[in-house]
mmCIF file of C-alpha atoms in Angstrom:
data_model
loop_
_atom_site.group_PDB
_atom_site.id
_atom_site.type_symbol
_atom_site.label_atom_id
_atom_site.label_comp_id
_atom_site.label_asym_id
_atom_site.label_seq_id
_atom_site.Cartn_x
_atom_site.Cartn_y
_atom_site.Cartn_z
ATOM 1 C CA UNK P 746 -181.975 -20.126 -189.979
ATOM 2 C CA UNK P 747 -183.615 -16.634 -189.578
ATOM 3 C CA UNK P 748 -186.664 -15.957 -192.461
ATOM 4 C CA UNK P 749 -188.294 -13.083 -192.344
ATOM 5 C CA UNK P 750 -191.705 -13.063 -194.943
ATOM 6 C CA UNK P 751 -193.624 -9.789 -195.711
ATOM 7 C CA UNK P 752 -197.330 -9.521 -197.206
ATOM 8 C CA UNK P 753 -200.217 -7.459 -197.081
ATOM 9 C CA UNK P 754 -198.532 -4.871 -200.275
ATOM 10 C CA UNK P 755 -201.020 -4.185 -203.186
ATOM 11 C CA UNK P 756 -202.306 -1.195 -205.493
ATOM 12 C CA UNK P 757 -203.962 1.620 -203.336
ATOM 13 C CA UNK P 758 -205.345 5.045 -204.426
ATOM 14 C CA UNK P 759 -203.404 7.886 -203.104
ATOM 15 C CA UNK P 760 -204.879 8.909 -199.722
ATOM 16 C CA UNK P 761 -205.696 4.854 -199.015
ATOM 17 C CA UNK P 762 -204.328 2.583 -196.618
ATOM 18 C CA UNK P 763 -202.469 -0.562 -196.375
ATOM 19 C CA UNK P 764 -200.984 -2.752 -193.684
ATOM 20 C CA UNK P 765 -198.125 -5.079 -194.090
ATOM 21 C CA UNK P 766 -197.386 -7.379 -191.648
ATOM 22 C CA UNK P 767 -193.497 -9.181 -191.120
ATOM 23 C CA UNK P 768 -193.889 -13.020 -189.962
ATOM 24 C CA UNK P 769 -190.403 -14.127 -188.569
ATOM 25 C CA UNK P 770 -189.353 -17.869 -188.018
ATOM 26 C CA UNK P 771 -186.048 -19.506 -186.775
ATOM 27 C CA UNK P 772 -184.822 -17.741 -183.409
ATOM 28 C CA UNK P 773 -186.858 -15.866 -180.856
ATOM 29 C CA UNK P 774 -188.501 -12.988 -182.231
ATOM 30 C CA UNK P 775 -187.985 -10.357 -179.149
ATOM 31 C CA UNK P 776 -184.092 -9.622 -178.629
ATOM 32 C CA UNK P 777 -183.345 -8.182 -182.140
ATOM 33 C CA UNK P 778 -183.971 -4.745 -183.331
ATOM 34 C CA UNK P 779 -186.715 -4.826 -186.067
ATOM 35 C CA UNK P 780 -186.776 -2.646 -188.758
ATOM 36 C CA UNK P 781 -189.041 -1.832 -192.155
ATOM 37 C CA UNK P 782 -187.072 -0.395 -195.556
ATOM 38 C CA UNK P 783 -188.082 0.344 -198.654
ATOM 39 C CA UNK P 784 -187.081 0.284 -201.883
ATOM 40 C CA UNK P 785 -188.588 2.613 -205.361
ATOM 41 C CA UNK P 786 -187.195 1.887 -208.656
ATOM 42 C CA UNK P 787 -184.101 3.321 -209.556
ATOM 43 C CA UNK P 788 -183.545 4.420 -206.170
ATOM 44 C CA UNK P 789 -181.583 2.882 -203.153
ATOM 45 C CA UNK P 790 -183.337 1.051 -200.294
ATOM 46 C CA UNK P 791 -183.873 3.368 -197.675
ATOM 47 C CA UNK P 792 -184.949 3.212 -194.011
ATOM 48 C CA UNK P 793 -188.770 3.796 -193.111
ATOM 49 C CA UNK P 794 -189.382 2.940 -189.403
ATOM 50 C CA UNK P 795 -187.768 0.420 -186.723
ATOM 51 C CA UNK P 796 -188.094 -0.047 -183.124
ATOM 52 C CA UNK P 797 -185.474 -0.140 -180.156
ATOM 53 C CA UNK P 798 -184.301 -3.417 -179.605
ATOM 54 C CA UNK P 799 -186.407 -3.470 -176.136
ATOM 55 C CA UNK P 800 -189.432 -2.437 -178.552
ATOM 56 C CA UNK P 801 -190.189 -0.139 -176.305
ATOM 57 C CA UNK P 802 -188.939 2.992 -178.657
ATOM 58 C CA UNK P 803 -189.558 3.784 -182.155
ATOM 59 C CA UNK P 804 -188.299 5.433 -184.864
ATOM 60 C CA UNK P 805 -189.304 6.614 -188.725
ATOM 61 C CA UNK P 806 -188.145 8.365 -191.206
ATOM 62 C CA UNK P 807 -189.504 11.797 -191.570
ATOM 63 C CA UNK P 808 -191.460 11.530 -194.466
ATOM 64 C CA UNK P 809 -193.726 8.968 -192.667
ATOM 65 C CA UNK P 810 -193.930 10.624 -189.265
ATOM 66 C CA UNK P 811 -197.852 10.847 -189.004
ATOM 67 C CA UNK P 812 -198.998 8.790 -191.468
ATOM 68 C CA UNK P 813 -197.155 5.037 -190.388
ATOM 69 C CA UNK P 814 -197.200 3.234 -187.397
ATOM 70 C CA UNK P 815 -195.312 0.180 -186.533
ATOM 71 C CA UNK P 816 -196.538 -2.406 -184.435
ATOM 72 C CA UNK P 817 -195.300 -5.962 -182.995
ATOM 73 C CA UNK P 818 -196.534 -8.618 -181.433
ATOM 74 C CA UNK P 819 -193.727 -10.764 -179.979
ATOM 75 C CA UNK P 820 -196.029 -13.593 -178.919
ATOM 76 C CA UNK P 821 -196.502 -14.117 -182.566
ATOM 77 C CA UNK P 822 -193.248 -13.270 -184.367
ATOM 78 C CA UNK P 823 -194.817 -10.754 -186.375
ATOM 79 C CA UNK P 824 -194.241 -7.166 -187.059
ATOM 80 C CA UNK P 825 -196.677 -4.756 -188.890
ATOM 81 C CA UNK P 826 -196.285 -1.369 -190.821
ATOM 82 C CA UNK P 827 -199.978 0.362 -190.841
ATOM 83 C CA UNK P 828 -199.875 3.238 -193.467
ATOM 84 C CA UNK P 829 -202.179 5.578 -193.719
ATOM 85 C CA UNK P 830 -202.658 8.620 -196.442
ATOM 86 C CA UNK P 831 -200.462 7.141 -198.673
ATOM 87 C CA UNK P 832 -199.252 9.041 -201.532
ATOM 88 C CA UNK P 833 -197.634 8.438 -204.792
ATOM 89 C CA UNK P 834 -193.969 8.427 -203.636
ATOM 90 C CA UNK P 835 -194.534 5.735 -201.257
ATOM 91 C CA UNK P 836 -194.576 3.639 -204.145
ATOM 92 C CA UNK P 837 -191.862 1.069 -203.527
ATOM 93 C CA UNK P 838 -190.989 -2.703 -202.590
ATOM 94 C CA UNK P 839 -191.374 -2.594 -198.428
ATOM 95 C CA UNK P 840 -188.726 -5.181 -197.174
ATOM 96 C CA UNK P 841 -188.853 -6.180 -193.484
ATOM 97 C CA UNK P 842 -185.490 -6.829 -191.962
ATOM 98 C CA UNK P 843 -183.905 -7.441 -188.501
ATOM 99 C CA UNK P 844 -180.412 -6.423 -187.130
ATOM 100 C CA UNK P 845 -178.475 -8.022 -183.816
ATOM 101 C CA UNK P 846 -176.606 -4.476 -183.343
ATOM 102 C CA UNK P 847 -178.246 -1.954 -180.703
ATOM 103 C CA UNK P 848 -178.409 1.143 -182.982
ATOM 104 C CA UNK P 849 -178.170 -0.240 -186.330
ATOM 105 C CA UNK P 850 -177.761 2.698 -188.785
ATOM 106 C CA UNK P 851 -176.986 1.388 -192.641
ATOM 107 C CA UNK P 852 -178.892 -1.283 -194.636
ATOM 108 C CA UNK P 853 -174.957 -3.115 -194.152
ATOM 109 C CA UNK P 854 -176.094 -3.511 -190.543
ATOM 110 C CA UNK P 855 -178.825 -5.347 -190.645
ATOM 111 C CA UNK P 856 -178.602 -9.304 -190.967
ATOM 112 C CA UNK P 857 -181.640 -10.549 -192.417
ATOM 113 C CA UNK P 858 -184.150 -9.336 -195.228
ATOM 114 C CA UNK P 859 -187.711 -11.040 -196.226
ATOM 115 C CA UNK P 860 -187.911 -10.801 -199.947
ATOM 116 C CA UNK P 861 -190.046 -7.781 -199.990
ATOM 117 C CA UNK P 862 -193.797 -6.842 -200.763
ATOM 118 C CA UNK P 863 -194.586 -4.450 -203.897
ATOM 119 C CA UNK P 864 -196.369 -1.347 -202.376
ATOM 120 C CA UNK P 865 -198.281 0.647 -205.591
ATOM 121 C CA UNK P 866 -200.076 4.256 -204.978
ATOM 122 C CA UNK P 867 -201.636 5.151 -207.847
ATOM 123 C CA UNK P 868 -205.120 6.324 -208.946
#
């Protein structure tokens, strides 16, 4: 059985930085595409930033273009999200999550969530 556990979230001041990291378990870690979502209250969970399932692309959303960076270490099973200048309305529950499709595209294509890790930007 797949798991997929997220940490690293917290409280940070707007303009701050946090890194979460993705530990995966269960199944080989490199032939899956690998994505982050999150999730704000009241709001649906939306796409932030995956890779290619070679790893060798990646992708965000555009209102994280800059400022995150996804990393992976396949070695280890784990998959990071490095944020940087973080701002108010990246408040949200970050979920981790992996897909077996090629170009997943909806949150219905992807197989496997972690529970998620709170993410709070507030001064």
């Amino acid at each position: 059985q797949v798991q997929l556990v997220e940490s690293g979230g917290g409280l940070v001041q707007p303009g701050g930085s946090l890194r979460l990291a993705c530990a995966a378990s269960g199944r080989t870690f490199g032939s899956y595409v690998m994505a982050w979502f999150r999730q704000a209250p009241g709001k649906e969970r939306e796409f932030v930033a995956r890779f290619s399932r070679s790893g060798s692309s990646t992708y965000y959303t555009d209102s994280v273009k800059g400022r995150f960076t996804i990393s992976r270490d396949n070695a280890k099973n784990t998959m990071d999200l490095q944020m940087n200048s973080l701002k108010p309305e990246d408040t949200a529950v970050y979920y981790c999550a992996e897909s077996r499709l090629l170009q997943p595209v909806t949150t219905t294509h992807y197989d496997y969530w972690g529970q998620g890790t709170q993410v709070t930007v507030s001064s």
